Structure formats: C-alpha cells, structure tokens
Tab-separated table of C-alpha atoms and ligand atoms in Angstrom:
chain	number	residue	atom	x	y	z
A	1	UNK	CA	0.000	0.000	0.000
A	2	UNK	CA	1.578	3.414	-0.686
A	3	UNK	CA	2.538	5.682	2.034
A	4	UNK	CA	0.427	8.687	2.877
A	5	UNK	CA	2.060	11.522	0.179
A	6	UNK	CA	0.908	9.401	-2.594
A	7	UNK	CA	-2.434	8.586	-1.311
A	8	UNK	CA	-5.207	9.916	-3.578
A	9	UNK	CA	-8.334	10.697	-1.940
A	10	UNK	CA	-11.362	11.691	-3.133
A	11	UNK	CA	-15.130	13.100	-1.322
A	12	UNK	CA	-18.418	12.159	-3.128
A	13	UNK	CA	-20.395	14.765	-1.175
A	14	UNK	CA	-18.975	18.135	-0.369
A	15	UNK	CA	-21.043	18.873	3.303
A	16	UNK	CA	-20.226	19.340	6.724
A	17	UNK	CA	-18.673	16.285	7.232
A	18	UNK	CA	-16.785	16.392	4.265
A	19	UNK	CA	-15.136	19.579	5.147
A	20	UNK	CA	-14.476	18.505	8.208
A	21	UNK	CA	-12.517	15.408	7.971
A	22	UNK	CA	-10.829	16.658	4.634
A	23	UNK	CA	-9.782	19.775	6.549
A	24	UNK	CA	-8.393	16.968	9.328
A	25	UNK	CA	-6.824	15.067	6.914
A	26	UNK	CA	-4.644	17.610	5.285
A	27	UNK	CA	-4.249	19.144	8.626
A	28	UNK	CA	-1.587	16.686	9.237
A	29	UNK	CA	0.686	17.753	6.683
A	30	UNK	CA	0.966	14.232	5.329
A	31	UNK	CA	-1.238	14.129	1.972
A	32	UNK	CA	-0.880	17.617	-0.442
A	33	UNK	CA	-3.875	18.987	-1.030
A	34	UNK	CA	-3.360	18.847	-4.748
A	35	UNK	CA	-3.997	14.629	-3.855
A	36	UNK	CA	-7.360	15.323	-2.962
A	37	UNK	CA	-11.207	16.007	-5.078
A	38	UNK	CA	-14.255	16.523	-4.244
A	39	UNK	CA	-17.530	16.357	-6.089
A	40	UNK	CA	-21.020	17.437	-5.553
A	41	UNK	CA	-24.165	18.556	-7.960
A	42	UNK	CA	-24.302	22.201	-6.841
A	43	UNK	CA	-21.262	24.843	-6.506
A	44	UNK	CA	-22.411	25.909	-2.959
A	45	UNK	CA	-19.688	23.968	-0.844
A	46	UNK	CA	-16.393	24.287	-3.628
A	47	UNK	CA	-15.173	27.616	-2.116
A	48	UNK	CA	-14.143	26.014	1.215
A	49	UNK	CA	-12.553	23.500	-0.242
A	50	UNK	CA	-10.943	25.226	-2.784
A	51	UNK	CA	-9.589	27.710	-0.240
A	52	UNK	CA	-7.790	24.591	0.954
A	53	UNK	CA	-6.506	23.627	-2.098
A	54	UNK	CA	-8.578	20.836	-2.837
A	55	UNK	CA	-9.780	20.063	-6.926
A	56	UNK	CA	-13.838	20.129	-7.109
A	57	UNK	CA	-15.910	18.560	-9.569
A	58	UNK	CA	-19.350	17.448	-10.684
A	59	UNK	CA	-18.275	14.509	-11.431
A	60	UNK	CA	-18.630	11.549	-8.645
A	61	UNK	CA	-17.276	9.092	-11.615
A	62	UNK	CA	-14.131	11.825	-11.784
A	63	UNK	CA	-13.275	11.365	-8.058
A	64	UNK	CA	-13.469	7.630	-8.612
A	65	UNK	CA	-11.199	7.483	-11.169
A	66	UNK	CA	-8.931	10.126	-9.892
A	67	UNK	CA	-8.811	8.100	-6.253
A	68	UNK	CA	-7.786	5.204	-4.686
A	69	UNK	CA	-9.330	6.446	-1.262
A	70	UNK	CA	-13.012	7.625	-1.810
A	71	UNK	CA	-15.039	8.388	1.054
A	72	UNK	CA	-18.547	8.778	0.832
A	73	UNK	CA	-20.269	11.921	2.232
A	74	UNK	CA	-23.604	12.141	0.920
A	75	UNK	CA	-27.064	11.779	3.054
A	76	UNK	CA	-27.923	8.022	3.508
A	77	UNK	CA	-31.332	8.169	1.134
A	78	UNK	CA	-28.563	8.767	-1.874
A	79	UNK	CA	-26.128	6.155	-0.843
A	80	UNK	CA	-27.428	3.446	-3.750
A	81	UNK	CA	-28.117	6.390	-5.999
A	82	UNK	CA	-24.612	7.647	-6.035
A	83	UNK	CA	-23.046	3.860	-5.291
A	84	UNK	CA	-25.123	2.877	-8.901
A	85	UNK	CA	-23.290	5.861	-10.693
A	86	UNK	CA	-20.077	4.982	-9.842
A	87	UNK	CA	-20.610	1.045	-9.613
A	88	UNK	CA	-18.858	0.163	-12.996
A	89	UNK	CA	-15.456	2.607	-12.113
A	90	UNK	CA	-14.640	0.851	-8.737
A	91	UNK	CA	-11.419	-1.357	-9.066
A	92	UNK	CA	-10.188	-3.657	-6.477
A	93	UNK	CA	-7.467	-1.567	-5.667
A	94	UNK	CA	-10.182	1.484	-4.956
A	95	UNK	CA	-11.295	1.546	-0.988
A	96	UNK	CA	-14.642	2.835	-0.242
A	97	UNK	CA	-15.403	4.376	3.359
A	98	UNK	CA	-18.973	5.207	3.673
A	99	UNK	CA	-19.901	7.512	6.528
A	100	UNK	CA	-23.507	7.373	5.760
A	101	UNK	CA	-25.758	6.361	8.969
A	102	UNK	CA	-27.201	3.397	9.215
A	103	UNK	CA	-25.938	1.934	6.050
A	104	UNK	CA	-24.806	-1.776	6.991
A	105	UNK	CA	-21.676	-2.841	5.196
A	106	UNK	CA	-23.743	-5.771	3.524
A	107	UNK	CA	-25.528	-3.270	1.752
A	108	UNK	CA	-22.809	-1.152	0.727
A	109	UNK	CA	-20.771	-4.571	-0.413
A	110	UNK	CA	-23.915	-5.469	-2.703
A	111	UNK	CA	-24.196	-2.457	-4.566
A	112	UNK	CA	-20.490	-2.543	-5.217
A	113	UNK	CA	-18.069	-5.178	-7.783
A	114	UNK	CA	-18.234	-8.299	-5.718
A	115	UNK	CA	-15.104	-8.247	-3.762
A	116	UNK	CA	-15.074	-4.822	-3.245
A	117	UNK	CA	-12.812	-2.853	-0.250
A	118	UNK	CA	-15.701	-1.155	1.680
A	119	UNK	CA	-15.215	0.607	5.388
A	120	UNK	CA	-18.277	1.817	7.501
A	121	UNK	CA	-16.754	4.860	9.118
A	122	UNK	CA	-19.080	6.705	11.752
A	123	UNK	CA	-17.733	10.142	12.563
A	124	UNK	CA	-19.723	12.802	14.594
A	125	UNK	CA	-19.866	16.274	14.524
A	126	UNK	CA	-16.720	17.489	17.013
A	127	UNK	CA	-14.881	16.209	13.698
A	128	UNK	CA	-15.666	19.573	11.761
A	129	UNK	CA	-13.241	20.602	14.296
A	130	UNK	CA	-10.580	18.035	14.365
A	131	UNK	CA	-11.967	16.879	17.960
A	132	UNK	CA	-13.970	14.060	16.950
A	133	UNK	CA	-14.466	10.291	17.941
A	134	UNK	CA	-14.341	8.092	14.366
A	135	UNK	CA	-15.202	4.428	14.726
A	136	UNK	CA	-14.208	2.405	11.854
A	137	UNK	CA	-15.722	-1.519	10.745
A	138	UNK	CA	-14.069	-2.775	8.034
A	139	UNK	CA	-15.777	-5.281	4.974
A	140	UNK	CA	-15.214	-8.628	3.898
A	141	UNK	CA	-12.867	-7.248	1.339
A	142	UNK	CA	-10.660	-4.701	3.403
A	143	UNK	CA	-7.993	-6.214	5.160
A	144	UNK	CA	-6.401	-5.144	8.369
A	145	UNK	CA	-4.030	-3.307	6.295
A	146	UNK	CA	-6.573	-0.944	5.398
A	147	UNK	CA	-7.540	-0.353	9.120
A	148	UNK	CA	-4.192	0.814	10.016
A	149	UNK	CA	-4.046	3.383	6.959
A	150	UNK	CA	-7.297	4.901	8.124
A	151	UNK	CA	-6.363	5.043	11.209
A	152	UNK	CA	-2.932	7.094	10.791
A	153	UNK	CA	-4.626	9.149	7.807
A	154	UNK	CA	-7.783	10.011	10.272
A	155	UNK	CA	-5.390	10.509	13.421
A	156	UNK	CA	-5.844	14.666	12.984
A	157	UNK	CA	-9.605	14.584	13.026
A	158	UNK	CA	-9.341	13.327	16.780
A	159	UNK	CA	-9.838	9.872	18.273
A	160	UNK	CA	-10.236	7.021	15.847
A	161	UNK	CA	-10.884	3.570	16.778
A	162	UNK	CA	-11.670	0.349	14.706
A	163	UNK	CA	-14.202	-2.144	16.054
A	164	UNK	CA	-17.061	-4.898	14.390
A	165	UNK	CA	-19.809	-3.390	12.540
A	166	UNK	CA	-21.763	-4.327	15.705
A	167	UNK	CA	-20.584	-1.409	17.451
A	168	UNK	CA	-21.427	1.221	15.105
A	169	UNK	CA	-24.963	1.140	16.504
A	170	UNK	CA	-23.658	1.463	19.980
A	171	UNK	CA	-21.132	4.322	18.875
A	172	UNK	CA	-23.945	6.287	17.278
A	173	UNK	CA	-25.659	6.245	20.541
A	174	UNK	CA	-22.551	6.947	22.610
A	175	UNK	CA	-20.526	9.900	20.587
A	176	UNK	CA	-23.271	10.776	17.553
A	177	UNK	CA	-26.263	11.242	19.706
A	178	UNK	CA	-23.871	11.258	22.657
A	179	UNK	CA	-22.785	15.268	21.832
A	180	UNK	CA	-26.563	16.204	21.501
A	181	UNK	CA	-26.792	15.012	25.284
A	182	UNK	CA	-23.578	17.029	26.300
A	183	UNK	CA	-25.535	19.941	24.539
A	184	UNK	CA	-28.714	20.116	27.003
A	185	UNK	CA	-26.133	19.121	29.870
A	186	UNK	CA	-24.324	22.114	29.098
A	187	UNK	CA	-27.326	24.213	29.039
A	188	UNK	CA	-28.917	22.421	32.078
A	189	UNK	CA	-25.590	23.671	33.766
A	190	UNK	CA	-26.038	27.281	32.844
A	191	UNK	CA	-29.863	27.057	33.451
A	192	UNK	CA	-28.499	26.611	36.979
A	193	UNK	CA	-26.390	29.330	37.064
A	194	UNK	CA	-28.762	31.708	35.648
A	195	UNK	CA	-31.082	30.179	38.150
A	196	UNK	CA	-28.865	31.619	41.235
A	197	UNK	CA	-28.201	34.904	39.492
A	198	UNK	CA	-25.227	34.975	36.834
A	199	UNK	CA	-26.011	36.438	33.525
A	200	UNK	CA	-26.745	34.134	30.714
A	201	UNK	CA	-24.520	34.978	27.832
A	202	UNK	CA	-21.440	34.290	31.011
A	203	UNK	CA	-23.206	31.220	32.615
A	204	UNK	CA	-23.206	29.438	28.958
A	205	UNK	CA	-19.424	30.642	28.322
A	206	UNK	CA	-18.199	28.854	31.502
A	207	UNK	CA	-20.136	25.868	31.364
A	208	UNK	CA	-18.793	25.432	27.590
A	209	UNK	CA	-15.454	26.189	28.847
A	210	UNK	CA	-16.186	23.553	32.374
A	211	UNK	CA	-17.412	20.625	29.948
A	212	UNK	CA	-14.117	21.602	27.679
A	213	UNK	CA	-11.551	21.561	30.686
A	214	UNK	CA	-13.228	18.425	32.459
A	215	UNK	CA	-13.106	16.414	28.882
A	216	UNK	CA	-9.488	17.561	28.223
A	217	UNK	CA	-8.655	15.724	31.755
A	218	UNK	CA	-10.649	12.901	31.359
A	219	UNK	CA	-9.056	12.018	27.916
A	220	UNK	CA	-5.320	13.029	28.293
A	221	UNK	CA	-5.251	12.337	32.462
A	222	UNK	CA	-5.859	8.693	32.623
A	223	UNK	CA	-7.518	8.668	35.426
A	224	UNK	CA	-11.389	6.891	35.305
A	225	UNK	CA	-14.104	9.723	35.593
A	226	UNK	CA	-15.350	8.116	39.037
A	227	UNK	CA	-11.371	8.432	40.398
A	228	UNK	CA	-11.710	12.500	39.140
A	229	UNK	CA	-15.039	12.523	40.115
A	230	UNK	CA	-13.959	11.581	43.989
A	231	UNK	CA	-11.303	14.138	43.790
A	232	UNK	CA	-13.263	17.158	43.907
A	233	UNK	CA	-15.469	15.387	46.613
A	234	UNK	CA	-14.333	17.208	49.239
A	235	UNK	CA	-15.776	15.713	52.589
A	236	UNK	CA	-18.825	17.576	53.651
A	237	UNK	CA	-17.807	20.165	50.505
A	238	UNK	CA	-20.395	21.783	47.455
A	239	UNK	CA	-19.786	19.214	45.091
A	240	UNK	CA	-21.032	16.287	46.835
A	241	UNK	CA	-24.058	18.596	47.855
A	242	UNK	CA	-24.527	18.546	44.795
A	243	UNK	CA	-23.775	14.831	43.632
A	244	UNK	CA	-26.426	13.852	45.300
A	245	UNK	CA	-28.942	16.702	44.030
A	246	UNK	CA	-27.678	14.580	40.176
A	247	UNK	CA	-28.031	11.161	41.840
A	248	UNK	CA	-32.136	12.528	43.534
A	249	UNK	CA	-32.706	13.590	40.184
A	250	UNK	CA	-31.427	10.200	38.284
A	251	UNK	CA	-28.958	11.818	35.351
A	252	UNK	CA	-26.749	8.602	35.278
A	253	UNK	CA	-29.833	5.833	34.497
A	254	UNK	CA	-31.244	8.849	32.291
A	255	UNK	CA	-28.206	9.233	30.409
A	256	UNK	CA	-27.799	5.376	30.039
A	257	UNK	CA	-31.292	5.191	28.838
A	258	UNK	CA	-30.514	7.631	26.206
A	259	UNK	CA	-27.258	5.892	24.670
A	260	UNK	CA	-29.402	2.624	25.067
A	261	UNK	CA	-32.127	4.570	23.439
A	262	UNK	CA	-30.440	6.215	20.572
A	263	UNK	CA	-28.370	2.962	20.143
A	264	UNK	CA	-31.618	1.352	19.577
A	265	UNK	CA	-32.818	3.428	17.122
A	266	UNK	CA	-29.933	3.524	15.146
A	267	UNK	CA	-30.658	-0.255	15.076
A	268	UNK	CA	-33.731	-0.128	13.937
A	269	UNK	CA	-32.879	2.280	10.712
A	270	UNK	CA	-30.315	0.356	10.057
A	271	UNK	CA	-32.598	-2.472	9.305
A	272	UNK	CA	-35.298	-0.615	7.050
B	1	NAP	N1	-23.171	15.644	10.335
B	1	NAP	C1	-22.970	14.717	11.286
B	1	NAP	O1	-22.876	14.966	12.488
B	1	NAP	C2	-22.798	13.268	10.870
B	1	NAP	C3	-22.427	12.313	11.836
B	1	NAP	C4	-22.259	10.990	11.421
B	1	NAP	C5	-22.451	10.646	10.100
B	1	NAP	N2	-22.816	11.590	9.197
B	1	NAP	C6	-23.038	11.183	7.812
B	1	NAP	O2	-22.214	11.933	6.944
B	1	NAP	C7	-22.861	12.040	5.676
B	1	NAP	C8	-22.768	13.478	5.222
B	1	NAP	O3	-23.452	14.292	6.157
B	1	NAP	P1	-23.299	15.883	6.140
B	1	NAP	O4	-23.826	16.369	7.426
B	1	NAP	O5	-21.923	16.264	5.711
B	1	NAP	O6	-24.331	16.232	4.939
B	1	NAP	P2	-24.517	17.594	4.152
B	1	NAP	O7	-23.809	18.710	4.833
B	1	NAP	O8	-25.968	17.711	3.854
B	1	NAP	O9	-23.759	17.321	2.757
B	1	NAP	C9	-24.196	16.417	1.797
B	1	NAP	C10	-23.386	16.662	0.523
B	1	NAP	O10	-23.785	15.676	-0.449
B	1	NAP	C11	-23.859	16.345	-1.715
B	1	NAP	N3	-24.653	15.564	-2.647
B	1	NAP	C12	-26.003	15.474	-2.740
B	1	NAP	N4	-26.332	14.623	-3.760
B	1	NAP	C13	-25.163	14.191	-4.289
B	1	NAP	C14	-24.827	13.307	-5.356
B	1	NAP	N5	-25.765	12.686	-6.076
B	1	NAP	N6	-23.532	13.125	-5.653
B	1	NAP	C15	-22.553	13.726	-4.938
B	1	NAP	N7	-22.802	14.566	-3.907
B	1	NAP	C16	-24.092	14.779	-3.594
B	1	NAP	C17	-24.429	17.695	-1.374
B	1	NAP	O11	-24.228	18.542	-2.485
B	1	NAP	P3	-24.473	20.138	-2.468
B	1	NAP	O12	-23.206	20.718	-1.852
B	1	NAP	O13	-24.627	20.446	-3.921
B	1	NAP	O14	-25.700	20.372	-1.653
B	1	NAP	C18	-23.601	18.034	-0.123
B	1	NAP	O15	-22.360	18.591	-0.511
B	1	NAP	C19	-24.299	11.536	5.865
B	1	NAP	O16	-24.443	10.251	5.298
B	1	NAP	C20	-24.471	11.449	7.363
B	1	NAP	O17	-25.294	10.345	7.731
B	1	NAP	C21	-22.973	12.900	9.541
C-alpha cells in the first residue's frame, strides 16, 4: 500500500462532514492537497474546499477514477443512488469508506463489484473541528491493512478507533447522539447558574469552557471519571451537595437510557 504523500483521496459529497474530515486530513501535513477532489451537484460547498486547495468537480465518476481512497459523504437516502453511478469505475485496488448512517456494510458490499474494499466509518460532529471520535468496521474485502491506513490518515480529526460493525450502533448512541446530550447538559448547567443569578450569555461561556476543561482531563489524564469525580469530593464540601442533588434527580440511568435509546434506534434504521 503506498505511504500517505501518494495517497489519492477523493469526497463524493462536499457537506459538513466532508469539510471537516478533509480539513483533518490535510491538517496533518501528510497528503498535499493537490492529492485530494471533491464532487457534488451544486457549486455551494467548492469555495471552502478550494480555499484549501482541494480540486472540485461534478463529477462523482471523476473522483473515482482520480482516487484510490473515496469516502462517501452524501445523506444516507442517496447512498445506492450515487453507489449505482459509480458502480462500474470501482477497481479492487479502490477503498470505499462510507460515513452514511445506518448503512450496513452488507448493503454497501452489494451495490459494489463483488469483492469490493468497503469501510463503515461513523464520525460525529466534534470532527468539523478536528476533535472528533471516528469508529471504523471494516468489509469482507478490506484487510487489516486498510484499518491501520485509516487510522494514521484520520489521526488529525481526533480519536479514531476500529471495532465490528456491531458497534457502530452502539457508537452512534454513545458519541453521535452522545454530543446532543452534552448539549442540554451544558445548558442544564447554565440554566443553573442563571437560576442563582449569573447572567446568561457568562453562565453558557463557563459551562462550555467547564465541559471543555473536564473532557481535556478525562481524555489526556488517565484517570477513570469516578477516580476525578472523587477528587473534587471534598468531605462535607459543594460538590457532593450537589452529587447527590444529580443522583435525587437520576442523570446517570437517564443518560444510560438515552445511549441505550439512541443505540436502539440507530438499530432499527439500520434495518429498514
Ligand atoms: N453531520 C454529522 O454529524 C454526521 C455524523 C455521522 C455521520 N454523518 C453522515 O455523513 C454524511 C454526510 O453528512 P453531512 O452532514 O456532511 O451532509 P450535508 O452537509 O448535507 O452534505 C451532503 C453533501 O452531499 C452532496 N450531494 C447530494 N447529492 C449528491 C450526489 N448525487 N452526488 C454527490 N454529492 C451529492 C451535497 O451537495 P451540495 O453541496 O450540492 O448540496 C452536499 O455537498 C451523511 O451520510 C451522514 O449520515 C454525519
């Protein structure tokens, strides 16, 4: 497999998501932007990418041919759509990584040449910013090879893990839905604030900045969040006052209901 600066990659679908991970990728330094294409119907998204030095096209046949690497960033409803158009350019030595939601790799693999290198990929949204969590499942036809490639080409667009397609569900529910639930804790935690007197517009700017700091030590300390958790217990102290206001109220089974929830839903797409 060639090494990284030869890599050509290619974006059918020219969104958020896109943007995001293609802005991650060249990030790193380690593919040129003049390696990379994107296509999409209307002109609306080419300025950002050409800003980055990326070639555009309305062509999703052109960034087949032009790529070994082609990641697919279109809605899910035009998955078989733009997978027909394309069909009869895929090579064995192409590699498709679908990010679309609740695709399964079985349907993916039969709308593509029997044999075909496909990779489920489930980003969320913290990738726009290079902070994201990407879990990767890899096809019949992608070898373990292909794992570790995506793995050091994704590294810049924040924590990437491979895993069975089994857990793509569960990783929907725990980092896609998962940031939505961060979200109204956030604004819970300013609610409170505001609640005892602080101003909004400040209340919202430290609890962004409190969910930001406590994340940052979670991820890079080492430490499991119960250990940091019982470290700002002091004995008789505010926050375990207020620990058990959380507990009275139930957040933890809450919040494992929703993953469990949203994990289950993401199931059940996945099989319509
Ligand atoms: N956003 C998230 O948080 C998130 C998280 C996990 C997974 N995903 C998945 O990521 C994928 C992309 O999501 P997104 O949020 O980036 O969507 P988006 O912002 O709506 O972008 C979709 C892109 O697809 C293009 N497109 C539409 N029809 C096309 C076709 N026939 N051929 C080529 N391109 C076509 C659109 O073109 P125009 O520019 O002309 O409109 C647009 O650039 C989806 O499958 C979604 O399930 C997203």
């Amino acid at each position: 497999m060639e090494e990284l600066p030869q890599l050509k990659i290619g974006f059918i679908g020219a969104g958020n998501m896109a943007f995001g991970i293609a802005q991650g990728i060249l990030k790193s330094g380690n593919v040129p932007s003049s390696n990379v294409i994107v296509s999409a119907p209307s002109k609306n998204n080419f300025p950002r990418f050409q800003e980055m030095g990326v070639a555009v096209t309305h062509s999703n046949e052109e960034v087949v041919d032009g790529s070994r690497l082609v990641f697919l960033a279109v809605k899910p409803h035009l998955i078989a759509t733009v997978l027909n158009g394309i069909s009869e350019q895929v090579t064995p030595q192409h590699i498709i990584v679908s990010m679309a939601a609740g695709i399964p790799l079985a349907r993916l693999e039969e709308l593509l040449p029997v044999g075909s290198c496909v990779v489920r990929m489930m980003p969320n949204l913290p990738c726009m910013l290079q902070e994201g969590a990407v879990l990767l499942a890899c096809g019949k036809g992608a070898g373990q090879e292909v794992g570790f490639l995506l793995k050091s080409l994704l590294s810049t667009c924040g924590l990437v893990e491979v895993g069975p397609e089994t857990w793509i569900d569960v990783h929907t529910g725990l980092s896609g839905s998962g940031v939505a639930f961060v979200y109204v804790f956030a604004e819970a935690l300013a609610e409170g604030a505001v609640k005892m007197g602080m101003p909004s517009a400040l209340a919202q700017r430290i609890a962004a900045q409190t969910i930001l700091g406590s994340g940052r030590l979670l991820r890079d300390g080492g430490k499991h969040p119960a250990q940091l958790r019982a470290e700002v217990c002091t004995p008789g102290g505010t926050t375990i006052y207020g620990l058990h206001a959380l507990e009275k109220g139930g957040l933890r089974a809450a919040t494992m209901g929703a993953v469990e929830a949203a994990t289950e839903r993401a199931r059940e797409l996945g099989c319509k």
